[in-house]
CSV table of C-alpha atoms in Angstrom, one decimal:
chain,number,residue,atom,x,y,z
A,473,UNK,CA,0.0,0.0,0.0
A,474,UNK,CA,2.8,2.4,0.9
A,475,UNK,CA,4.5,1.7,-2.4
A,476,UNK,CA,1.4,2.3,-4.4
A,477,UNK,CA,0.9,5.6,-2.5
A,478,UNK,CA,4.5,6.7,-3.4
A,479,UNK,CA,4.0,5.8,-7.1
A,480,UNK,CA,0.7,7.7,-7.2
A,481,UNK,CA,2.3,10.7,-5.6
A,482,UNK,CA,5.1,10.7,-8.2
A,483,UNK,CA,2.6,10.4,-11.1
A,484,UNK,CA,0.5,13.2,-9.6
A,485,UNK,CA,3.5,15.5,-9.5
A,486,UNK,CA,4.4,14.6,-13.0
A,487,UNK,CA,0.9,15.3,-14.3
A,488,UNK,CA,0.7,18.6,-12.5
A,489,UNK,CA,4.0,19.7,-13.9
A,490,UNK,CA,3.0,18.6,-17.4
A,491,UNK,CA,-0.3,20.5,-17.4
A,492,UNK,CA,1.2,23.5,-15.8
A,493,UNK,CA,3.7,23.7,-18.7
A,494,UNK,CA,0.8,23.5,-21.2
A,495,UNK,CA,-1.4,26.1,-19.4
A,496,UNK,CA,1.3,28.8,-19.7
A,497,UNK,CA,0.2,29.5,-23.2
A,498,UNK,CA,-3.4,28.3,-22.9
A,499,UNK,CA,-4.7,31.5,-24.5
A,500,UNK,CA,-3.2,30.6,-27.8
A,501,UNK,CA,-4.4,27.2,-29.0
A,502,UNK,CA,-2.2,27.3,-32.1
A,503,UNK,CA,0.9,27.8,-30.0
A,504,UNK,CA,-0.1,25.0,-27.6
A,505,UNK,CA,-0.7,22.6,-30.5
A,506,UNK,CA,2.7,23.5,-32.0
A,507,UNK,CA,4.7,23.5,-28.8
A,508,UNK,CA,3.2,20.7,-26.6
A,509,UNK,CA,5.4,17.6,-26.0
A,510,UNK,CA,5.1,15.0,-28.7
A,511,UNK,CA,5.8,12.1,-26.2
A,512,UNK,CA,3.7,11.4,-23.1
A,513,UNK,CA,6.7,11.6,-20.7
A,514,UNK,CA,8.7,14.2,-18.8
A,515,UNK,CA,12.5,14.3,-18.6
A,516,UNK,CA,14.1,16.2,-15.7
A,517,UNK,CA,17.8,16.6,-14.7
A,518,UNK,CA,18.5,14.7,-11.5
A,519,UNK,CA,19.3,16.9,-8.5
A,520,UNK,CA,23.0,17.3,-8.0
A,521,UNK,CA,24.2,17.2,-4.3
A,522,UNK,CA,26.8,19.7,-3.1
A,523,UNK,CA,29.0,16.9,-1.8
A,524,UNK,CA,29.3,13.1,-1.6
A,525,UNK,CA,31.2,10.7,0.7
A,526,UNK,CA,33.5,8.2,-1.0
A,527,UNK,CA,35.5,5.8,1.1
A,528,UNK,CA,35.2,8.1,4.1
A,529,UNK,CA,36.3,11.2,2.2
A,530,UNK,CA,34.0,14.1,1.6
A,531,UNK,CA,34.1,15.3,-2.0
A,532,UNK,CA,33.0,18.8,-2.9
A,533,UNK,CA,30.8,18.8,-6.0
A,534,UNK,CA,30.2,22.5,-6.3
A,535,UNK,CA,33.1,23.3,-8.5
A,536,UNK,CA,31.9,23.6,-12.1
A,537,UNK,CA,33.7,20.6,-13.6
A,538,UNK,CA,32.8,18.4,-10.6
A,539,UNK,CA,29.1,19.5,-10.8
A,540,UNK,CA,28.9,18.9,-14.5
A,541,UNK,CA,30.9,15.7,-14.3
A,542,UNK,CA,28.5,14.1,-11.8
A,543,UNK,CA,25.5,15.6,-13.7
A,544,UNK,CA,26.4,13.9,-16.9
A,545,UNK,CA,26.8,10.5,-15.2
A,546,UNK,CA,23.7,10.7,-13.1
A,547,UNK,CA,21.6,11.7,-16.1
A,548,UNK,CA,23.1,8.8,-18.0
A,549,UNK,CA,22.4,6.2,-15.4
A,550,UNK,CA,18.9,7.5,-14.6
A,551,UNK,CA,17.8,7.4,-18.3
A,552,UNK,CA,19.5,4.1,-19.1
A,553,UNK,CA,16.7,2.6,-17.1
A,554,UNK,CA,17.0,-1.0,-18.2
A,555,UNK,CA,20.7,-1.3,-17.6
A,556,UNK,CA,20.6,0.4,-14.2
A,557,UNK,CA,17.6,-1.7,-13.1
A,558,UNK,CA,19.5,-4.8,-14.1
A,559,UNK,CA,22.4,-3.7,-12.0
A,560,UNK,CA,20.2,-3.6,-8.9
A,561,UNK,CA,18.9,-7.1,-9.6
A,562,UNK,CA,22.3,-8.6,-10.1
A,563,UNK,CA,23.7,-6.7,-7.1
A,564,UNK,CA,21.3,-8.5,-4.9
A,565,UNK,CA,23.1,-11.8,-5.9
A,566,UNK,CA,26.7,-10.6,-6.1
A,567,UNK,CA,27.1,-7.8,-3.4
A,568,UNK,CA,26.8,-10.4,-0.6
A,569,UNK,CA,29.8,-12.2,-2.2
A,570,UNK,CA,31.9,-9.1,-3.0
A,571,UNK,CA,31.4,-6.9,0.1
A,572,UNK,CA,32.7,-9.4,2.7
A,573,UNK,CA,35.9,-9.9,0.6
A,574,UNK,CA,36.4,-6.1,0.4
A,575,UNK,CA,36.1,-5.9,4.2
A,576,UNK,CA,38.4,-8.8,4.7
A,577,UNK,CA,41.2,-7.2,2.7
A,578,UNK,CA,40.6,-3.7,4.2
A,579,UNK,CA,39.3,-2.1,1.1
A,580,UNK,CA,36.4,0.4,1.5
A,581,UNK,CA,33.1,-1.2,0.5
A,582,UNK,CA,32.4,1.7,-1.9
A,583,UNK,CA,34.6,-0.1,-4.3
A,584,UNK,CA,31.8,-2.6,-5.0
A,585,UNK,CA,30.4,0.2,-7.2
A,586,UNK,CA,33.6,0.0,-9.3
A,587,UNK,CA,32.6,-3.5,-10.2
A,588,UNK,CA,29.1,-2.2,-11.3
A,589,UNK,CA,30.5,0.4,-13.7
A,590,UNK,CA,33.2,-2.0,-15.0
A,591,UNK,CA,31.0,-4.9,-16.0
A,592,UNK,CA,27.4,-4.3,-15.0
A,593,UNK,CA,28.1,-7.2,-12.6
A,594,UNK,CA,28.4,-9.7,-15.4
A,595,UNK,CA,31.3,-12.2,-14.6
A,596,UNK,CA,31.4,-13.4,-18.2
A,597,UNK,CA,31.7,-10.0,-20.0
A,598,UNK,CA,34.7,-9.3,-22.3
A,599,UNK,CA,35.6,-5.8,-23.4
A,600,UNK,CA,36.8,-4.9,-26.9
A,601,UNK,CA,40.2,-4.4,-25.3
A,602,UNK,CA,40.0,-8.1,-24.1
A,603,UNK,CA,39.6,-7.3,-20.4
A,604,UNK,CA,37.5,-10.1,-18.9
A,605,UNK,CA,35.2,-10.6,-15.9
A,606,UNK,CA,33.4,-8.6,-13.3
A,607,UNK,CA,36.6,-6.6,-12.5
A,608,UNK,CA,37.7,-6.4,-16.1
A,609,UNK,CA,41.3,-7.6,-15.7
A,610,UNK,CA,43.6,-7.7,-18.6
A,611,UNK,CA,45.5,-11.0,-18.9
A,612,UNK,CA,48.9,-9.7,-17.8
A,613,UNK,CA,47.5,-7.9,-14.7
A,614,UNK,CA,45.4,-10.9,-13.8
A,615,UNK,CA,48.4,-13.2,-13.8
A,616,UNK,CA,50.4,-10.6,-11.7
A,617,UNK,CA,47.7,-10.8,-9.1
A,618,UNK,CA,47.5,-14.5,-8.9
A,619,UNK,CA,44.7,-15.5,-11.3
A,620,UNK,CA,45.0,-18.6,-13.4
A,621,UNK,CA,44.4,-18.4,-17.1
A,622,UNK,CA,44.7,-21.5,-19.3
A,623,UNK,CA,42.9,-22.9,-22.3
A,624,UNK,CA,40.2,-24.4,-20.0
A,625,UNK,CA,40.3,-22.0,-17.1
A,626,UNK,CA,40.0,-18.2,-16.8
A,627,UNK,CA,39.8,-17.1,-13.2
A,628,UNK,CA,39.1,-13.5,-14.3
A,629,UNK,CA,35.5,-14.7,-14.5
A,630,UNK,CA,35.6,-16.3,-11.0
A,631,UNK,CA,33.7,-13.9,-8.8
A,632,UNK,CA,35.5,-14.6,-5.5
A,633,UNK,CA,39.0,-15.0,-6.9
A,634,UNK,CA,38.8,-12.0,-9.2
A,635,UNK,CA,37.5,-9.9,-6.3
A,636,UNK,CA,40.5,-11.0,-4.2
A,637,UNK,CA,42.8,-10.0,-7.1
A,638,UNK,CA,41.1,-6.6,-7.4
A,639,UNK,CA,41.5,-6.1,-3.6
A,640,UNK,CA,45.3,-6.8,-3.9
A,641,UNK,CA,45.6,-4.2,-6.8
A,642,UNK,CA,43.6,-1.6,-4.9
A,643,UNK,CA,45.7,-2.1,-1.7
A,644,UNK,CA,48.9,-1.7,-3.8
A,645,UNK,CA,47.6,1.5,-5.3
A,646,UNK,CA,46.6,2.8,-2.0
A,647,UNK,CA,50.0,2.1,-0.6
A,648,UNK,CA,51.3,4.3,-3.5
A,649,UNK,CA,48.8,7.2,-3.3
A,650,UNK,CA,47.3,7.1,0.2
A,651,UNK,CA,44.1,8.4,-1.5
A,652,UNK,CA,41.2,6.2,-2.5
A,653,UNK,CA,40.0,8.6,-5.3
A,654,UNK,CA,43.4,8.3,-7.0
A,655,UNK,CA,43.2,4.6,-6.5
A,656,UNK,CA,39.9,4.5,-8.4
A,657,UNK,CA,41.3,6.6,-11.2
A,658,UNK,CA,44.4,4.3,-11.4
A,659,UNK,CA,42.1,1.3,-11.9
A,660,UNK,CA,41.1,2.7,-15.2
A,661,UNK,CA,44.3,4.5,-16.4
A,662,UNK,CA,46.9,2.5,-14.6
A,663,UNK,CA,49.2,3.6,-11.7
A,664,UNK,CA,51.9,4.7,-14.1
A,665,UNK,CA,49.7,7.1,-16.0
A,666,UNK,CA,48.1,8.6,-12.8
A,667,UNK,CA,51.5,9.0,-11.1
A,668,UNK,CA,53.0,10.6,-14.2
A,669,UNK,CA,50.2,13.0,-14.8
A,670,UNK,CA,50.1,14.1,-11.1
A,671,UNK,CA,53.7,15.0,-11.4
A,672,UNK,CA,53.6,16.6,-14.9
A,673,UNK,CA,50.5,18.7,-14.1
A,674,UNK,CA,51.7,19.5,-10.6
A,675,UNK,CA,48.4,18.8,-8.8
A,676,UNK,CA,47.6,16.8,-5.7
A,677,UNK,CA,44.2,15.3,-6.6
A,678,UNK,CA,43.5,13.0,-9.5
A,679,UNK,CA,40.2,14.9,-9.9
A,680,UNK,CA,42.2,18.0,-10.9
A,681,UNK,CA,44.0,16.2,-13.8
A,682,UNK,CA,43.4,16.7,-17.5
A,683,UNK,CA,43.0,13.1,-18.7
A,684,UNK,CA,41.4,11.2,-21.6
A,685,UNK,CA,37.6,11.3,-21.5
A,686,UNK,CA,37.1,7.8,-20.4
A,687,UNK,CA,39.3,8.2,-17.3
A,688,UNK,CA,38.0,11.7,-16.6
A,689,UNK,CA,34.4,10.3,-16.4
A,690,UNK,CA,35.5,7.1,-14.5
A,691,UNK,CA,35.3,8.4,-10.9
A,692,UNK,CA,32.2,10.4,-11.6
A,693,UNK,CA,30.5,7.2,-12.8
A,694,UNK,CA,31.4,5.4,-9.6
A,695,UNK,CA,30.0,8.4,-7.6
A,696,UNK,CA,26.8,8.6,-9.6
A,697,UNK,CA,26.0,4.9,-9.3
A,698,UNK,CA,26.7,5.1,-5.6
A,699,UNK,CA,24.2,7.9,-5.3
A,700,UNK,CA,21.5,5.9,-7.1
A,701,UNK,CA,22.2,2.7,-5.2
A,702,UNK,CA,21.9,4.5,-1.9
A,703,UNK,CA,18.6,6.0,-2.8
A,704,UNK,CA,17.0,4.4,-5.8
A,705,UNK,CA,13.5,5.7,-5.3
A,706,UNK,CA,14.8,9.3,-5.3
A,707,UNK,CA,16.2,8.7,-8.7
A,708,UNK,CA,13.1,7.1,-10.1
A,709,UNK,CA,13.7,3.4,-9.5
A,710,UNK,CA,10.9,1.4,-7.9
A,711,UNK,CA,12.1,-1.9,-6.6
A,712,UNK,CA,10.2,-4.8,-4.8
A,713,UNK,CA,11.5,-7.9,-3.2
A,714,UNK,CA,10.4,-10.1,-6.1
A,715,UNK,CA,12.2,-7.9,-8.6
A,716,UNK,CA,15.7,-8.7,-7.2
A,717,UNK,CA,17.6,-11.8,-8.4
A,718,UNK,CA,17.8,-14.1,-5.4
A,719,UNK,CA,21.1,-15.7,-4.4
A,720,UNK,CA,21.0,-19.4,-5.2
A,721,UNK,CA,22.5,-21.9,-2.7
A,722,UNK,CA,25.2,-24.2,-4.1
A,723,UNK,CA,27.2,-27.1,-2.9
A,724,UNK,CA,31.0,-27.1,-3.6
A,725,UNK,CA,32.7,-30.1,-5.3
A,726,UNK,CA,36.4,-30.2,-5.2
A,727,UNK,CA,38.1,-31.5,-8.4
A,728,UNK,CA,41.8,-32.4,-8.6
A,729,UNK,CA,41.8,-34.5,-11.8
A,730,UNK,CA,40.8,-33.6,-15.3
A,731,UNK,CA,37.2,-33.7,-16.4
A,732,UNK,CA,37.1,-34.7,-20.1
A,733,UNK,CA,33.4,-33.9,-20.6
A,734,UNK,CA,31.8,-31.2,-18.4
A,735,UNK,CA,28.4,-32.0,-19.8
A,736,UNK,CA,28.5,-35.6,-18.5
A,737,UNK,CA,29.9,-34.3,-15.2
A,738,UNK,CA,27.0,-31.8,-14.9
A,739,UNK,CA,24.5,-34.6,-15.6
A,740,UNK,CA,26.0,-36.8,-12.9
A,741,UNK,CA,25.5,-33.9,-10.5
A,742,UNK,CA,21.9,-33.6,-11.4
A,743,UNK,CA,22.1,-30.3,-13.3
A,744,UNK,CA,22.5,-29.2,-16.9
A,745,UNK,CA,25.8,-28.2,-18.7
A,746,UNK,CA,24.3,-24.7,-19.0
A,747,UNK,CA,23.8,-24.5,-15.3
A,748,UNK,CA,27.3,-25.6,-14.6
A,749,UNK,CA,28.6,-22.9,-16.9
A,750,UNK,CA,26.4,-20.2,-15.4
A,751,UNK,CA,27.5,-20.9,-11.9
A,752,UNK,CA,31.1,-21.5,-12.8
A,753,UNK,CA,31.7,-18.8,-15.6
A,754,UNK,CA,35.5,-19.3,-15.3
A,755,UNK,CA,35.2,-22.6,-17.2
A,756,UNK,CA,36.4,-21.8,-20.7
A,757,UNK,CA,35.9,-25.1,-22.5
A,758,UNK,CA,33.8,-28.3,-22.6
A,759,UNK,CA,36.5,-29.9,-20.5
A,760,UNK,CA,38.6,-29.0,-17.5
A,761,UNK,CA,42.3,-29.6,-17.4
A,762,UNK,CA,43.5,-29.2,-13.8
A,763,UNK,CA,47.3,-29.3,-14.4
A,764,UNK,CA,47.8,-30.4,-10.9
A,765,UNK,CA,45.6,-27.8,-9.3
A,766,UNK,CA,42.5,-28.3,-7.2
A,767,UNK,CA,39.3,-26.4,-8.3
A,768,UNK,CA,36.0,-26.0,-6.6
A,769,UNK,CA,32.9,-26.3,-8.8
A,770,UNK,CA,29.7,-24.8,-7.6
A,771,UNK,CA,26.6,-27.0,-8.1
A,772,UNK,CA,23.3,-25.1,-7.6
A,773,UNK,CA,20.7,-26.8,-5.4
A,774,UNK,CA,17.9,-27.8,-7.8
A,775,UNK,CA,15.1,-26.8,-5.4
A,776,UNK,CA,16.6,-23.4,-5.0
A,777,UNK,CA,16.6,-22.6,-8.8
A,778,UNK,CA,12.9,-21.7,-9.1
A,779,UNK,CA,11.0,-18.6,-8.3
A,780,UNK,CA,8.1,-20.5,-6.8
A,781,UNK,CA,8.1,-18.5,-3.6
A,782,UNK,CA,8.7,-14.7,-3.2
A,783,UNK,CA,12.3,-13.7,-2.9
A,784,UNK,CA,13.1,-12.9,0.7
A,785,UNK,CA,16.9,-12.5,0.3
A,786,UNK,CA,17.3,-8.8,0.0
A,787,UNK,CA,20.8,-7.3,0.2
A,788,UNK,CA,19.7,-3.8,1.2
A,789,UNK,CA,16.1,-3.2,2.2
A,790,UNK,CA,16.6,0.5,1.6
A,791,UNK,CA,16.4,-0.3,-2.1
A,792,UNK,CA,12.8,-1.3,-1.7
A,793,UNK,CA,9.8,1.0,-2.3
A,794,UNK,CA,7.7,-0.1,0.7
């Protein structure tokens, strides 16, 4: 009932604004006909806060470039409704995995939003530059931080292991800069580029640097998605329990020897090959060559794979319009 009341209130405000705009020129029907909106919707610029907290640091957004930078990204996320909504749904499944690892490694939990903008929380995604996984590691960097990449395994797509690798990178960057904003910038541009530009441009904050557009926008994208995730209803996203993707319980099976046919293995575990690949996206082939290593395969519990009952596993109840 509360949710319906909120929705009705928003619609009422929109309609009042819409008709108020039309009534301004109501004495001239020809002008009204010519100038009235041609689509039955209203587009407004999201409200821009004066400051935002990121990793315990207060960032002033009143300077023109800061205000305009966050404005661009907030507008982008608010009006790319399908993608932003999908991020909420996936976050309900993956944030409970990511956040404890960030805490364990002493990385501020705001960095979970970095994973959102990097990959839309898709562990299987591959960029045109050949970065892979939720944290978008290039192959060389992935190996440097302990991830295995072979013809049958790519741990860049392993949610837990790639998150641990990301934490190690972030901690190394923080040891270099002592500033989490610079750390976030370096995740996109690389530590060498950020360090070099801070020196060449003689500034202290990475937010004051003149950089390529992608890197310039990068931190603002993290800040914008953080604002939306912390108050989705304020930015036009109405979420209910049943909308969020529920975490699915799995059992873990240790494997130390090669599996020549993953489809047969999956069938013996009572699941499909497709399910095995979805819950173990780091598997690259139809077989698994262990090369002397031990891997853990996640086997989803069959009874937990259906939406027969309402989803009651909500990562953050502040997301819900109740």
